[in-house]
Amino acid sequence: MQKRAPTDCPVHDLITERWSPRAFSDKPVAPEVLASLFEAARWAPSSSNEQPWAYIVATKDDAENFAKLVSVLVPSNVTWAQHAPVLALAVAELAFAKSGTPNRNALYDVGAASAWLTVEATSRGVFVHQMAGYDPDKARQVFQIPTGWEPIAAIAIGYPGDPESLRDREGAPRARKPISAFVMSGSWGKKATFLP
Ligand SMILES: Cc1cc2nc3c(=O)[nH]c(=O)nc-3n(C[C@H](O)[C@H](O)[C@H](O)COP(=O)(O)O)c2cc1C
């Protein structure tokens, strides 16, 4: 199933073709493909090149660890995400490793790494659905996440499945705010002049 973004300005196919499916096929993601997704995350930019990200990943054939990831999701995400062949949890280190002072860009950087991962996935026909709907305290306990690291988002990864199984949700149109609502120049709320 394709859900190309109806953009106002032309952008790369990797952007228009990416979307967040809930219906995943049971086709596994090959280890070398999965490794490339995290290699892409590795090369994301970050403040002071701190790379404050970690990913806890489980493939479905690793039943014990996959069940641990499913166990931290909220029920509304379990219903569909349990069928994805790969689940992951993105985690951020909140302080600079060397100085211990707070890294106020840590969450921003982990988001960038996950975006890199998502673009690489799209280039390989793999889809990614990020989730805020999980229990961070339970995740901390289940995965023994050390102090100073914060769970940021759960992530389902895999190939698109039969949209009929989730027809109402998968059929929803793509929607975005207009670009003029968030790209400004000069002063807050003033539309940038280069915009259409
Ligand atoms: C940080 C983050 C958290 C999200 N949390 C959830 C979630 O818990 N459950 C869900 O079904 N979708 C979740 N989504 C998916 C968004 O709803 C989706 O990205 C948004 O509706 C735009 O759709 P698109 O990704 O298909 O363009 C999340 C996305 C992001 C980036």
Tab-separated table of C-alpha atoms and ligand atoms in Angstrom:
chain	number	residue	atom	x	y	z
A	1	MET	CA	0.000	0.000	0.000
A	2	GLN	CA	1.267	3.452	-0.919
A	3	LYS	CA	0.237	6.666	0.842
A	4	ARG	CA	2.280	9.283	-0.966
A	5	ALA	CA	2.354	12.658	0.766
A	6	PRO	CA	0.404	15.305	-1.229
A	7	THR	CA	3.140	17.938	-0.920
A	8	ASP	CA	2.780	21.647	-1.798
A	9	CYS	CA	6.415	21.841	-2.980
A	10	PRO	CA	8.423	19.067	-4.665
A	11	VAL	CA	10.501	16.901	-2.310
A	12	HIS	CA	12.489	13.678	-2.667
A	13	ASP	CA	10.580	10.439	-3.143
A	14	LEU	CA	12.044	9.166	0.130
A	15	ILE	CA	9.998	11.854	1.885
A	16	THR	CA	6.754	11.423	-0.040
A	17	GLU	CA	6.813	7.629	0.156
A	18	ARG	CA	7.465	7.360	3.888
A	19	TRP	CA	4.459	6.873	6.113
A	20	SER	CA	3.708	5.059	9.355
A	21	PRO	CA	1.795	1.837	8.681
A	22	ARG	CA	0.099	-0.256	11.336
A	23	ALA	CA	-0.459	-3.270	9.094
A	24	PHE	CA	2.868	-5.102	8.835
A	25	SER	CA	3.607	-8.224	6.810
A	26	ASP	CA	5.254	-11.102	8.680
A	27	LYS	CA	8.208	-10.973	6.256
A	28	PRO	CA	11.347	-10.708	8.393
A	29	VAL	CA	13.826	-7.886	7.920
A	30	ALA	CA	17.179	-9.416	6.922
A	31	PRO	CA	19.951	-8.852	9.493
A	32	GLU	CA	22.090	-6.911	7.006
A	33	VAL	CA	19.156	-4.609	6.163
A	34	LEU	CA	18.440	-4.057	9.849
A	35	ALA	CA	22.115	-3.314	10.481
A	36	SER	CA	22.053	-0.698	7.706
A	37	LEU	CA	19.119	1.095	9.330
A	38	PHE	CA	21.096	1.523	12.535
A	39	GLU	CA	24.231	2.411	10.541
A	40	ALA	CA	22.166	5.292	9.104
A	41	ALA	CA	21.178	6.337	12.644
A	42	ARG	CA	24.856	6.213	13.580
A	43	TRP	CA	25.707	8.880	11.017
A	44	ALA	CA	23.113	11.412	12.155
A	45	PRO	CA	24.492	14.767	13.297
A	46	SER	CA	24.431	15.530	17.013
A	47	SER	CA	25.385	18.350	19.354
A	48	SER	CA	29.167	18.117	20.071
A	49	ASN	CA	29.054	14.796	18.180
A	50	GLU	CA	27.843	13.326	21.468
A	51	GLN	CA	25.701	10.665	19.717
A	52	PRO	CA	23.450	10.422	22.791
A	53	TRP	CA	21.369	7.559	21.408
A	54	ALA	CA	20.949	3.867	22.097
A	55	TYR	CA	18.482	1.404	20.567
A	56	ILE	CA	17.225	-1.767	22.237
A	57	VAL	CA	16.120	-3.982	19.344
A	58	ALA	CA	14.307	-7.318	19.141
A	59	THR	CA	13.382	-9.364	16.090
A	60	LYS	CA	10.376	-11.640	16.219
A	61	ASP	CA	12.522	-14.802	16.088
A	62	ASP	CA	14.067	-13.675	19.377
A	63	ALA	CA	10.783	-14.461	21.128
A	64	GLU	CA	11.867	-13.635	24.668
A	65	ASN	CA	13.224	-10.174	23.910
A	66	PHE	CA	10.437	-9.432	21.441
A	67	ALA	CA	7.897	-10.193	24.194
A	68	LYS	CA	9.758	-7.817	26.504
A	69	LEU	CA	9.359	-4.998	23.972
A	70	VAL	CA	5.673	-5.813	23.416
A	71	SER	CA	5.170	-5.777	27.198
A	72	VAL	CA	6.099	-2.093	27.490
A	73	LEU	CA	3.677	-0.890	24.781
A	74	VAL	CA	0.238	0.518	25.604
A	75	PRO	CA	-2.604	-1.865	24.594
A	76	SER	CA	-3.702	0.242	21.596
A	77	ASN	CA	-0.207	-0.101	20.127
A	78	VAL	CA	0.157	-3.793	21.075
A	79	THR	CA	-2.814	-4.679	18.832
A	80	TRP	CA	-0.886	-3.864	15.661
A	81	ALA	CA	2.782	-3.521	16.671
A	82	GLN	CA	2.994	-7.107	17.937
A	83	HIS	CA	2.735	-8.203	14.274
A	84	ALA	CA	5.759	-6.175	13.136
A	85	PRO	CA	8.875	-8.310	12.597
A	86	VAL	CA	11.098	-5.881	14.518
A	87	LEU	CA	10.497	-3.708	17.563
A	88	ALA	CA	12.921	-1.229	19.071
A	89	LEU	CA	13.166	1.333	21.822
A	90	ALA	CA	15.126	4.558	21.288
A	91	VAL	CA	16.885	5.781	24.433
A	92	ALA	CA	18.681	9.089	25.079
A	93	GLU	CA	21.636	9.885	27.320
A	94	LEU	CA	20.609	13.101	29.053
A	95	ALA	CA	24.035	14.384	30.138
A	96	PHE	CA	27.328	14.790	28.303
A	97	ALA	CA	29.394	11.643	28.887
A	98	LYS	CA	32.617	13.568	29.659
A	99	SER	CA	31.378	16.409	31.867
A	100	GLY	CA	28.100	15.063	33.246
A	101	THR	CA	26.448	18.420	32.511
A	102	PRO	CA	22.929	18.308	31.011
A	103	ASN	CA	22.768	17.906	27.232
A	104	ARG	CA	19.726	19.955	26.302
A	105	ASN	CA	19.882	18.689	22.733
A	106	ALA	CA	19.853	14.992	23.590
A	107	LEU	CA	16.203	14.393	22.686
A	108	TYR	CA	16.592	16.444	19.513
A	109	ASP	CA	19.592	14.350	18.502
A	110	VAL	CA	17.877	11.024	19.180
A	111	GLY	CA	14.964	12.201	17.040
A	112	ALA	CA	17.421	13.045	14.261
A	113	ALA	CA	19.019	9.590	14.491
A	114	SER	CA	15.606	7.941	14.277
A	115	ALA	CA	14.739	10.134	11.285
A	116	TRP	CA	17.956	8.997	9.559
A	117	LEU	CA	17.000	5.395	10.303
A	118	THR	CA	13.562	6.003	8.825
A	119	VAL	CA	14.910	7.507	5.594
A	120	GLU	CA	17.321	4.580	5.137
A	121	ALA	CA	14.437	2.189	5.785
A	122	THR	CA	12.275	3.897	3.155
A	123	SER	CA	15.069	3.558	0.584
A	124	ARG	CA	14.956	-0.202	1.192
A	125	GLY	CA	11.160	-0.591	1.092
A	126	VAL	CA	11.108	-0.987	4.878
A	127	PHE	CA	8.641	1.047	6.928
A	128	VAL	CA	8.942	2.483	10.418
A	129	HIS	CA	6.204	3.436	12.876
A	130	GLN	CA	7.373	5.324	15.944
A	131	MET	CA	5.356	5.228	19.158
A	132	ALA	CA	5.059	7.431	22.232
A	133	GLY	CA	2.497	4.972	23.566
A	134	TYR	CA	4.608	2.846	25.883
A	135	ASP	CA	5.390	2.822	29.599
A	136	PRO	CA	8.818	4.453	30.129
A	137	ASP	CA	9.088	3.330	33.763
A	138	LYS	CA	8.340	-0.260	32.828
A	139	ALA	CA	10.833	-0.029	29.945
A	140	ARG	CA	13.485	1.241	32.337
A	141	GLN	CA	12.876	-1.734	34.607
A	142	VAL	CA	12.415	-4.450	31.941
A	143	PHE	CA	15.596	-3.474	30.066
A	144	GLN	CA	17.634	-2.330	33.091
A	145	ILE	CA	18.202	1.063	31.472
A	146	PRO	CA	20.848	2.866	33.516
A	147	THR	CA	20.305	6.120	35.395
A	148	GLY	CA	20.918	9.105	33.128
A	149	TRP	CA	19.333	7.424	30.111
A	150	GLU	CA	15.724	8.153	29.137
A	151	PRO	CA	13.433	6.048	26.896
A	152	ILE	CA	12.299	8.291	24.040
A	153	ALA	CA	10.183	6.280	21.611
A	154	ALA	CA	9.235	2.728	20.739
A	155	ILE	CA	9.625	1.824	17.054
A	156	ALA	CA	8.010	-0.841	14.886
A	157	ILE	CA	9.950	-1.792	11.748
A	158	GLY	CA	8.972	-4.031	8.847
A	159	TYR	CA	7.367	-4.407	5.446
A	160	PRO	CA	3.826	-3.164	4.837
A	161	GLY	CA	1.087	-5.769	5.276
A	162	ASP	CA	-2.540	-6.152	4.280
A	163	PRO	CA	-4.225	-2.774	4.928
A	164	GLU	CA	-7.647	-4.470	4.963
A	165	SER	CA	-6.840	-5.793	8.439
A	166	LEU	CA	-6.824	-2.216	9.725
A	167	ARG	CA	-8.891	-0.580	7.008
A	168	ASP	CA	-10.231	2.415	8.972
A	169	ARG	CA	-6.896	3.537	10.322
A	170	GLU	CA	-4.713	2.738	7.318
A	171	GLY	CA	-7.138	4.464	4.938
A	172	ALA	CA	-6.999	7.819	6.734
A	173	PRO	CA	-5.736	10.640	4.468
A	174	ARG	CA	-2.272	12.140	5.053
A	175	ALA	CA	-2.637	15.512	6.787
A	176	ARG	CA	-0.196	18.278	7.687
A	177	LYS	CA	-0.305	21.918	8.760
A	178	PRO	CA	0.489	24.284	5.878
A	179	ILE	CA	4.193	25.125	5.578
A	180	SER	CA	3.321	28.802	6.208
A	181	ALA	CA	2.118	27.888	9.715
A	182	PHE	CA	5.609	26.987	10.930
A	183	VAL	CA	8.208	28.608	8.641
A	184	MET	CA	8.666	32.260	9.639
A	185	SER	CA	11.107	35.092	9.108
A	186	GLY	CA	11.740	38.416	10.851
A	187	SER	CA	9.356	37.944	13.744
A	188	TRP	CA	7.194	35.225	15.199
A	189	GLY	CA	4.216	34.419	13.031
A	190	LYS	CA	5.500	36.356	9.972
A	191	LYS	CA	5.365	34.114	6.929
A	192	ALA	CA	8.725	33.580	5.200
A	193	THR	CA	8.761	35.397	1.846
A	194	PHE	CA	10.137	32.436	-0.151
A	195	LEU	CA	7.087	30.333	0.591
A	196	PRO	CA	4.465	29.761	-2.099
B	1	LIG	C1	7.428	10.415	18.499
B	1	LIG	C2	6.217	9.777	17.836
B	1	LIG	C3	5.287	9.123	18.614
B	1	LIG	C4	4.199	8.466	18.017
B	1	LIG	N1	3.365	7.700	18.798
B	1	LIG	C5	2.451	6.906	18.206
B	1	LIG	C6	1.723	5.950	18.969
B	1	LIG	O1	1.939	5.772	20.179
B	1	LIG	N2	0.821	5.187	18.313
B	1	LIG	C7	0.565	5.311	16.976
B	1	LIG	O2	-0.251	4.562	16.445
B	1	LIG	N3	1.272	6.206	16.223
B	1	LIG	C8	2.198	6.986	16.800
B	1	LIG	N4	2.962	7.852	16.038
B	1	LIG	C9	2.740	7.962	14.579
B	1	LIG	C10	2.097	9.301	14.240
B	1	LIG	O3	0.734	9.290	14.604
B	1	LIG	C11	2.301	9.552	12.739
B	1	LIG	O4	3.663	9.717	12.485
B	1	LIG	C12	1.534	10.807	12.299
B	1	LIG	O5	0.151	10.614	12.393
B	1	LIG	C13	1.861	11.178	10.857
B	1	LIG	O6	1.588	10.084	10.018
B	1	LIG	P1	2.714	9.528	9.019
B	1	LIG	O7	3.911	9.125	9.861
B	1	LIG	O8	2.079	8.325	8.354
B	1	LIG	O9	3.054	10.618	8.076
B	1	LIG	C14	4.018	8.526	16.615
B	1	LIG	C15	4.966	9.220	15.834
B	1	LIG	C16	6.065	9.826	16.429
B	1	LIG	C17	7.082	10.512	15.568
